[in-house]
PDB file of C-alpha atoms in Angstrom:
ATOM      1  CA  UNK A   1    -103.048 136.446  -8.987  1.00 95.00           C
ATOM      2  CA  UNK A   2    -106.159 135.260 -10.807  1.00 96.00           C
ATOM      3  CA  UNK A   3    -105.330 133.261 -13.927  1.00 97.00           C
ATOM      4  CA  UNK A   4    -107.548 131.635 -16.534  1.00 98.00           C
ATOM      5  CA  UNK A   5    -106.060 129.581 -19.351  1.00 98.00           C
ATOM      6  CA  UNK A   6    -108.145 128.144 -22.155  1.00 98.00           C
ATOM      7  CA  UNK A   7    -107.122 125.099 -24.151  1.00 98.00           C
ATOM      8  CA  UNK A   8    -108.534 122.686 -26.666  1.00 98.00           C
ATOM      9  CA  UNK A   9    -109.029 124.949 -29.647  1.00 97.00           C
ATOM     10  CA  UNK A  10    -108.526 123.310 -33.028  1.00 97.00           C
ATOM     11  CA  UNK A  11    -109.520 123.086 -36.668  1.00 98.00           C
ATOM     12  CA  UNK A  12    -112.612 120.902 -36.883  1.00 98.00           C
ATOM     13  CA  UNK A  13    -115.027 119.935 -39.635  1.00 98.00           C
ATOM     14  CA  UNK A  14    -118.656 121.071 -39.619  1.00 98.00           C
ATOM     15  CA  UNK A  15    -120.894 118.734 -37.667  1.00 98.00           C
ATOM     16  CA  UNK A  16    -118.102 117.505 -35.417  1.00 98.00           C
ATOM     17  CA  UNK A  17    -117.567 118.080 -31.691  1.00 98.00           C
ATOM     18  CA  UNK A  18    -114.899 119.751 -29.597  1.00 98.00           C
ATOM     19  CA  UNK A  19    -114.354 120.296 -25.882  1.00 98.00           C
ATOM     20  CA  UNK A  20    -112.617 123.370 -24.517  1.00 98.00           C
ATOM     21  CA  UNK A  21    -111.127 123.627 -21.048  1.00 98.00           C
ATOM     22  CA  UNK A  22    -110.570 126.645 -18.822  1.00 98.00           C
ATOM     23  CA  UNK A  23    -107.967 125.964 -16.170  1.00 98.00           C
ATOM     24  CA  UNK A  24    -107.956 128.475 -13.350  1.00 98.00           C
ATOM     25  CA  UNK A  25    -105.871 129.457 -10.343  1.00 98.00           C
ATOM     26  CA  UNK A  26    -105.547 132.247  -7.820  1.00 97.00           C
ATOM     27  CA  UNK A  27    -109.113 132.228  -6.492  1.00 97.00           C
ATOM     28  CA  UNK A  28    -111.640 129.906  -4.867  1.00 97.00           C
ATOM     29  CA  UNK A  29    -113.095 128.454  -8.051  1.00 98.00           C
ATOM     30  CA  UNK A  30    -116.170 126.959  -6.424  1.00 97.00           C
ATOM     31  CA  UNK A  31    -117.359 130.344  -5.184  1.00 96.00           C
ATOM     32  CA  UNK A  32    -117.811 131.803  -8.673  1.00 96.00           C
ATOM     33  CA  UNK A  33    -119.913 131.347 -11.755  1.00 97.00           C
ATOM     34  CA  UNK A  34    -117.867 130.695 -14.869  1.00 98.00           C
ATOM     35  CA  UNK A  35    -118.668 132.135 -18.248  1.00 97.00           C
ATOM     36  CA  UNK A  36    -117.723 131.722 -21.916  1.00 98.00           C
ATOM     37  CA  UNK A  37    -117.553 134.485 -24.506  1.00 98.00           C
ATOM     38  CA  UNK A  38    -116.532 134.202 -28.158  1.00 98.00           C
ATOM     39  CA  UNK A  39    -115.246 136.632 -30.738  1.00 98.00           C
ATOM     40  CA  UNK A  40    -115.331 135.826 -34.432  1.00 98.00           C
ATOM     41  CA  UNK A  41    -112.403 137.187 -36.469  1.00 96.00           C
ATOM     42  CA  UNK A  42    -112.748 140.949 -36.762  1.00 95.00           C
ATOM     43  CA  UNK A  43    -116.085 140.956 -34.942  1.00 97.00           C
ATOM     44  CA  UNK A  44    -117.396 141.930 -31.535  1.00 97.00           C
ATOM     45  CA  UNK A  45    -117.870 139.996 -28.324  1.00 98.00           C
ATOM     46  CA  UNK A  46    -120.674 137.436 -28.183  1.00 98.00           C
ATOM     47  CA  UNK A  47    -121.857 135.839 -24.969  1.00 98.00           C
ATOM     48  CA  UNK A  48    -121.979 132.032 -25.156  1.00 98.00           C
ATOM     49  CA  UNK A  49    -123.197 130.985 -21.723  1.00 97.00           C
ATOM     50  CA  UNK A  50    -122.354 130.517 -18.082  1.00 97.00           C
ATOM     51  CA  UNK A  51    -122.601 128.053 -15.236  1.00 97.00           C
ATOM     52  CA  UNK A  52    -123.533 129.187 -11.761  1.00 96.00           C
ATOM     53  CA  UNK A  53    -121.658 128.081  -8.679  1.00 96.00           C
ATOM     54  CA  UNK A  54    -122.900 125.050  -6.760  1.00 96.00           C
ATOM     55  CA  UNK A  55    -124.233 127.428  -4.114  1.00 95.00           C
ATOM     56  CA  UNK A  56    -126.643 128.708  -6.758  1.00 93.00           C
ATOM     57  CA  UNK A  57    -127.498 125.275  -8.075  1.00 96.00           C
ATOM     58  CA  UNK A  58    -124.741 124.933 -10.664  1.00 97.00           C
ATOM     59  CA  UNK A  59    -127.318 125.702 -13.334  1.00 96.00           C
ATOM     60  CA  UNK A  60    -126.505 126.938 -16.805  1.00 97.00           C
ATOM     61  CA  UNK A  61    -127.740 129.577 -19.249  1.00 96.00           C
ATOM     62  CA  UNK A  62    -126.933 129.766 -22.954  1.00 97.00           C
ATOM     63  CA  UNK A  63    -127.231 132.163 -25.827  1.00 96.00           C
ATOM     64  CA  UNK A  64    -129.914 131.219 -28.319  1.00 95.00           C
ATOM     65  CA  UNK A  65    -127.277 130.682 -31.022  1.00 97.00           C
ATOM     66  CA  UNK A  66    -125.695 127.769 -29.136  1.00 98.00           C
ATOM     67  CA  UNK A  67    -128.513 126.419 -26.959  1.00 97.00           C
ATOM     68  CA  UNK A  68    -128.992 122.705 -27.505  1.00 97.00           C
ATOM     69  CA  UNK A  69    -125.552 122.298 -29.096  1.00 98.00           C
ATOM     70  CA  UNK A  70    -123.157 123.593 -26.421  1.00 98.00           C
ATOM     71  CA  UNK A  71    -122.882 122.448 -22.803  1.00 98.00           C
ATOM     72  CA  UNK A  72    -120.960 124.126 -20.012  1.00 98.00           C
ATOM     73  CA  UNK A  73    -119.798 122.097 -17.023  1.00 98.00           C
ATOM     74  CA  UNK A  74    -117.417 122.511 -14.137  1.00 98.00           C
ATOM     75  CA  UNK A  75    -115.110 120.426 -11.956  1.00 98.00           C
ATOM     76  CA  UNK A  76    -114.657 122.302  -8.711  1.00 98.00           C
ATOM     77  CA  UNK A  77    -112.101 119.758  -7.453  1.00 97.00           C
ATOM     78  CA  UNK A  78    -109.822 120.676 -10.369  1.00 98.00           C
ATOM     79  CA  UNK A  79    -110.818 124.363 -10.745  1.00 98.00           C
ATOM     80  CA  UNK A  80    -111.645 123.766 -14.401  1.00 98.00           C
ATOM     81  CA  UNK A  81    -114.616 124.841 -16.500  1.00 98.00           C
ATOM     82  CA  UNK A  82    -115.506 123.102 -19.744  1.00 98.00           C
ATOM     83  CA  UNK A  83    -117.325 124.008 -22.924  1.00 98.00           C
ATOM     84  CA  UNK A  84    -118.568 121.013 -24.883  1.00 98.00           C
ATOM     85  CA  UNK A  85    -119.439 122.022 -28.428  1.00 98.00           C
ATOM     86  CA  UNK A  86    -121.446 119.641 -30.610  1.00 98.00           C
ATOM     87  CA  UNK A  87    -122.811 119.917 -34.135  1.00 98.00           C
ATOM     88  CA  UNK A  88    -120.354 122.673 -34.912  1.00 98.00           C
ATOM     89  CA  UNK A  89    -121.132 125.104 -37.702  1.00 98.00           C
ATOM     90  CA  UNK A  90    -118.852 127.344 -39.751  1.00 98.00           C
ATOM     91  CA  UNK A  91    -120.347 130.345 -37.954  1.00 98.00           C
ATOM     92  CA  UNK A  92    -118.987 129.000 -34.655  1.00 98.00           C
ATOM     93  CA  UNK A  93    -115.471 129.925 -35.826  1.00 98.00           C
ATOM     94  CA  UNK A  94    -114.120 132.287 -33.169  1.00 98.00           C
ATOM     95  CA  UNK A  95    -111.721 132.806 -30.320  1.00 98.00           C
ATOM     96  CA  UNK A  96    -113.389 131.373 -27.225  1.00 98.00           C
ATOM     97  CA  UNK A  97    -112.556 132.955 -23.892  1.00 98.00           C
ATOM     98  CA  UNK A  98    -113.535 131.957 -20.408  1.00 98.00           C
ATOM     99  CA  UNK A  99    -114.163 134.539 -17.750  1.00 98.00           C
ATOM    100  CA  UNK A 100    -114.811 134.601 -14.063  1.00 97.00           C
ATOM    101  CA  UNK A 101    -118.353 135.818 -13.504  1.00 95.00           C
ATOM    102  CA  UNK A 102    -119.061 138.014 -10.503  1.00 92.00           C
ATOM    103  CA  UNK A 103    -122.650 138.492  -9.404  1.00 88.00           C
ATOM    104  CA  UNK A 104    -123.737 141.743  -7.762  1.00 86.00           C
ATOM    105  CA  UNK A 105    -127.273 142.508  -8.914  1.00 86.00           C
ATOM    106  CA  UNK A 106    -126.083 141.363 -12.329  1.00 89.00           C
ATOM    107  CA  UNK A 107    -123.313 139.216 -13.771  1.00 92.00           C
ATOM    108  CA  UNK A 108    -120.125 140.827 -14.969  1.00 94.00           C
ATOM    109  CA  UNK A 109    -116.747 139.521 -15.957  1.00 96.00           C
ATOM    110  CA  UNK A 110    -113.815 140.725 -13.939  1.00 94.00           C
ATOM    111  CA  UNK A 111    -111.114 138.369 -15.148  1.00 96.00           C
ATOM    112  CA  UNK A 112    -110.608 136.964 -18.653  1.00 97.00           C
ATOM    113  CA  UNK A 113    -108.410 134.355 -20.258  1.00 97.00           C
ATOM    114  CA  UNK A 114    -106.547 135.022 -23.495  1.00 96.00           C
ATOM    115  CA  UNK A 115    -108.758 132.673 -25.461  1.00 97.00           C
ATOM    116  CA  UNK A 116    -108.370 129.647 -27.708  1.00 98.00           C
ATOM    117  CA  UNK A 117    -109.134 129.602 -31.435  1.00 98.00           C
ATOM    118  CA  UNK A 118    -111.765 127.291 -32.835  1.00 98.00           C
ATOM    119  CA  UNK A 119    -111.946 127.048 -36.617  1.00 98.00           C
ATOM    120  CA  UNK A 120    -114.842 125.175 -38.160  1.00 98.00           C
ATOM    121  CA  UNK A 121    -114.120 124.401 -41.787  1.00 97.00           C
ATOM    122  CA  UNK A 122    -114.173 121.518 -44.211  1.00 96.00           C
TER     123      UNK A 122
ATOM    124  CA  UNK B   1    -133.785 138.868 -28.915  1.00 85.00           C
ATOM    125  CA  UNK B   2    -132.542 141.688 -26.738  1.00 91.00           C
ATOM    126  CA  UNK B   3    -129.937 144.055 -28.173  1.00 95.00           C
ATOM    127  CA  UNK B   4    -127.660 146.811 -26.942  1.00 97.00           C
ATOM    128  CA  UNK B   5    -126.831 149.506 -29.489  1.00 98.00           C
ATOM    129  CA  UNK B   6    -123.508 151.345 -29.603  1.00 98.00           C
ATOM    130  CA  UNK B   7    -122.099 153.735 -32.230  1.00 98.00           C
ATOM    131  CA  UNK B   8    -119.530 151.925 -34.376  1.00 98.00           C
ATOM    132  CA  UNK B   9    -116.911 154.598 -33.919  1.00 98.00           C
ATOM    133  CA  UNK B  10    -116.001 157.688 -31.923  1.00 98.00           C
ATOM    134  CA  UNK B  11    -113.052 159.963 -32.639  1.00 98.00           C
ATOM    135  CA  UNK B  12    -111.503 162.492 -30.290  1.00 98.00           C
ATOM    136  CA  UNK B  13    -108.295 164.499 -30.005  1.00 97.00           C
ATOM    137  CA  UNK B  14    -105.905 163.938 -27.091  1.00 97.00           C
ATOM    138  CA  UNK B  15    -106.999 165.769 -23.967  1.00 97.00           C
ATOM    139  CA  UNK B  16    -110.615 166.022 -25.043  1.00 97.00           C
ATOM    140  CA  UNK B  17    -113.589 164.116 -23.637  1.00 98.00           C
ATOM    141  CA  UNK B  18    -114.918 160.996 -25.323  1.00 98.00           C
ATOM    142  CA  UNK B  19    -118.463 159.820 -24.730  1.00 98.00           C
ATOM    143  CA  UNK B  20    -119.618 156.389 -25.850  1.00 98.00           C
ATOM    144  CA  UNK B  21    -123.299 155.549 -25.556  1.00 98.00           C
ATOM    145  CA  UNK B  22    -125.119 152.247 -25.229  1.00 98.00           C
ATOM    146  CA  UNK B  23    -128.888 151.958 -25.598  1.00 98.00           C
ATOM    147  CA  UNK B  24    -131.235 149.159 -24.598  1.00 96.00           C
ATOM    148  CA  UNK B  25    -134.804 148.808 -23.443  1.00 95.00           C
ATOM    149  CA  UNK B  26    -133.919 146.949 -20.245  1.00 94.00           C
ATOM    150  CA  UNK B  27    -131.223 149.367 -19.099  1.00 95.00           C
ATOM    151  CA  UNK B  28    -133.557 151.192 -16.683  1.00 94.00           C
ATOM    152  CA  UNK B  29    -133.856 147.881 -14.806  1.00 94.00           C
ATOM    153  CA  UNK B  30    -130.460 146.271 -15.394  1.00 95.00           C
ATOM    154  CA  UNK B  31    -126.964 147.464 -14.611  1.00 96.00           C
ATOM    155  CA  UNK B  32    -124.490 148.057 -17.400  1.00 97.00           C
ATOM    156  CA  UNK B  33    -120.823 147.190 -17.550  1.00 98.00           C
ATOM    157  CA  UNK B  34    -118.047 148.449 -19.834  1.00 98.00           C
ATOM    158  CA  UNK B  35    -114.986 146.668 -21.191  1.00 98.00           C
ATOM    159  CA  UNK B  36    -111.932 147.981 -23.003  1.00 98.00           C
ATOM    160  CA  UNK B  37    -110.242 145.734 -25.555  1.00 98.00           C
ATOM    161  CA  UNK B  38    -106.962 146.606 -27.213  1.00 97.00           C
ATOM    162  CA  UNK B  39    -105.774 144.689 -30.307  1.00 95.00           C
ATOM    163  CA  UNK B  40    -104.615 141.180 -29.487  1.00 94.00           C
ATOM    164  CA  UNK B  41    -105.536 141.528 -25.833  1.00 96.00           C
ATOM    165  CA  UNK B  42    -108.289 140.230 -23.590  1.00 97.00           C
ATOM    166  CA  UNK B  43    -111.023 142.683 -22.597  1.00 97.00           C
ATOM    167  CA  UNK B  44    -110.608 144.602 -19.345  1.00 98.00           C
ATOM    168  CA  UNK B  45    -113.505 145.689 -17.132  1.00 97.00           C
ATOM    169  CA  UNK B  46    -113.421 149.478 -16.781  1.00 98.00           C
ATOM    170  CA  UNK B  47    -116.872 150.240 -15.315  1.00 98.00           C
ATOM    171  CA  UNK B  48    -119.326 148.051 -13.408  1.00 97.00           C
ATOM    172  CA  UNK B  49    -122.842 148.673 -12.084  1.00 96.00           C
ATOM    173  CA  UNK B  50    -123.284 151.674 -14.398  1.00 97.00           C
ATOM    174  CA  UNK B  51    -120.754 153.945 -12.704  1.00 97.00           C
ATOM    175  CA  UNK B  52    -118.411 152.055 -10.395  1.00 97.00           C
ATOM    176  CA  UNK B  53    -114.739 151.928 -11.304  1.00 97.00           C
ATOM    177  CA  UNK B  54    -112.645 148.819 -10.498  1.00 96.00           C
ATOM    178  CA  UNK B  55    -109.395 149.299  -8.673  1.00 95.00           C
ATOM    179  CA  UNK B  56    -106.560 150.135 -11.007  1.00 96.00           C
ATOM    180  CA  UNK B  57    -108.755 151.862 -13.597  1.00 97.00           C
ATOM    181  CA  UNK B  58    -107.796 155.540 -14.058  1.00 97.00           C
ATOM    182  CA  UNK B  59    -110.183 158.173 -12.701  1.00 97.00           C
ATOM    183  CA  UNK B  60    -110.652 159.602 -16.186  1.00 98.00           C
ATOM    184  CA  UNK B  61    -113.011 156.674 -16.876  1.00 98.00           C
ATOM    185  CA  UNK B  62    -116.546 157.214 -15.612  1.00 98.00           C
ATOM    186  CA  UNK B  63    -120.020 155.879 -16.318  1.00 98.00           C
ATOM    187  CA  UNK B  64    -123.541 157.211 -16.087  1.00 97.00           C
ATOM    188  CA  UNK B  65    -127.079 156.100 -16.763  1.00 97.00           C
ATOM    189  CA  UNK B  66    -130.202 157.877 -17.913  1.00 96.00           C
ATOM    190  CA  UNK B  67    -133.296 155.958 -18.892  1.00 95.00           C
ATOM    191  CA  UNK B  68    -132.569 153.514 -21.692  1.00 96.00           C
ATOM    192  CA  UNK B  69    -129.051 154.857 -22.324  1.00 98.00           C
ATOM    193  CA  UNK B  70    -125.801 154.407 -20.462  1.00 98.00           C
ATOM    194  CA  UNK B  71    -122.682 156.390 -21.241  1.00 98.00           C
ATOM    195  CA  UNK B  72    -118.989 155.726 -20.814  1.00 98.00           C
ATOM    196  CA  UNK B  73    -117.070 158.978 -20.486  1.00 98.00           C
ATOM    197  CA  UNK B  74    -113.311 159.244 -20.829  1.00 98.00           C
ATOM    198  CA  UNK B  75    -112.061 162.638 -19.713  1.00 98.00           C
ATOM    199  CA  UNK B  76    -108.705 163.911 -20.893  1.00 97.00           C
ATOM    200  CA  UNK B  77    -108.329 161.131 -23.447  1.00 98.00           C
ATOM    201  CA  UNK B  78    -104.828 159.766 -23.889  1.00 97.00           C
ATOM    202  CA  UNK B  79    -103.346 157.918 -26.853  1.00 97.00           C
ATOM    203  CA  UNK B  80    -103.315 154.710 -24.804  1.00 97.00           C
ATOM    204  CA  UNK B  81    -107.121 154.839 -24.552  1.00 98.00           C
ATOM    205  CA  UNK B  82    -107.459 153.985 -28.229  1.00 98.00           C
ATOM    206  CA  UNK B  83    -109.320 150.675 -28.184  1.00 98.00           C
ATOM    207  CA  UNK B  84    -112.643 148.951 -28.740  1.00 98.00           C
ATOM    208  CA  UNK B  85    -115.193 149.486 -25.993  1.00 98.00           C
ATOM    209  CA  UNK B  86    -118.103 147.152 -25.291  1.00 98.00           C
ATOM    210  CA  UNK B  87    -121.101 147.611 -23.053  1.00 98.00           C
ATOM    211  CA  UNK B  88    -122.702 144.546 -21.438  1.00 98.00           C
ATOM    212  CA  UNK B  89    -125.920 144.019 -19.570  1.00 97.00           C
ATOM    213  CA  UNK B  90    -128.723 141.498 -19.135  1.00 95.00           C
ATOM    214  CA  UNK B  91    -132.214 141.155 -20.538  1.00 91.00           C
ATOM    215  CA  UNK B  92    -135.256 142.112 -18.472  1.00 88.00           C
ATOM    216  CA  UNK B  93    -135.594 138.566 -17.108  1.00 88.00           C
ATOM    217  CA  UNK B  94    -132.020 138.785 -15.783  1.00 84.00           C
ATOM    218  CA  UNK B  95    -131.281 135.466 -17.492  1.00 87.00           C
ATOM    219  CA  UNK B  96    -129.379 136.266 -20.653  1.00 93.00           C
ATOM    220  CA  UNK B  97    -126.214 138.306 -20.977  1.00 96.00           C
ATOM    221  CA  UNK B  98    -125.805 140.600 -23.934  1.00 97.00           C
ATOM    222  CA  UNK B  99    -122.945 142.670 -25.317  1.00 98.00           C
ATOM    223  CA  UNK B 100    -123.239 145.767 -27.425  1.00 98.00           C
ATOM    224  CA  UNK B 101    -121.700 145.681 -30.867  1.00 98.00           C
ATOM    225  CA  UNK B 102    -118.654 147.634 -29.737  1.00 98.00           C
ATOM    226  CA  UNK B 103    -117.327 151.121 -30.383  1.00 98.00           C
ATOM    227  CA  UNK B 104    -113.904 151.805 -31.812  1.00 98.00           C
ATOM    228  CA  UNK B 105    -112.382 154.817 -30.098  1.00 98.00           C
ATOM    229  CA  UNK B 106    -109.832 156.588 -32.254  1.00 98.00           C
ATOM    230  CA  UNK B 107    -107.510 159.154 -30.702  1.00 97.00           C
ATOM    231  CA  UNK B 108    -106.632 161.583 -33.481  1.00 94.00           C
TER     232      UNK B 108
END
């Protein structure tokens, strides 16, 4: 069974940093891209970014709203994906979920974690 | 930036057919995907590549595409289908992922 479990969410002040982890099991982690999505309270889904598998260069793509502040990385030996968030803003408050990203003429997200809450507030 | 447009809400009586649309300029060139999200739960993929249904998704869920609009159709709607539905695709450069704003399906 595929499982994704996010951790690291917290209450943090504006301007500070936070790192989220996505611990996975039940599939060959290194074969897949890994993706982050966020959902502000009462709002819709917002794509954050993804990291390709090593076979596709391990490169990353980010939404414009987080580019330059957030960094996605992966540790294939531990089957964990990370989201490093710097210079946090109040508008980054959301539940952050990791997903497995499947590529077949387009990326889509076939397995999701339950998410971890990040609150940015002074 | 690229956007996908969905109606905020759709209402339907049990047993009827619900149609949720999603519009975007790149949809003729990019596949669309649909997710169902119930309160307090993670989204679930219900349609991929415009019209393919993952295993375990009921046959009453179907998808179609025409020009710049894709449509999620739920035939014979049941009370358990009440949820938020999101379309997802990519921009024309196939670099950036985008979600629609979501549609709340209410079963009357």
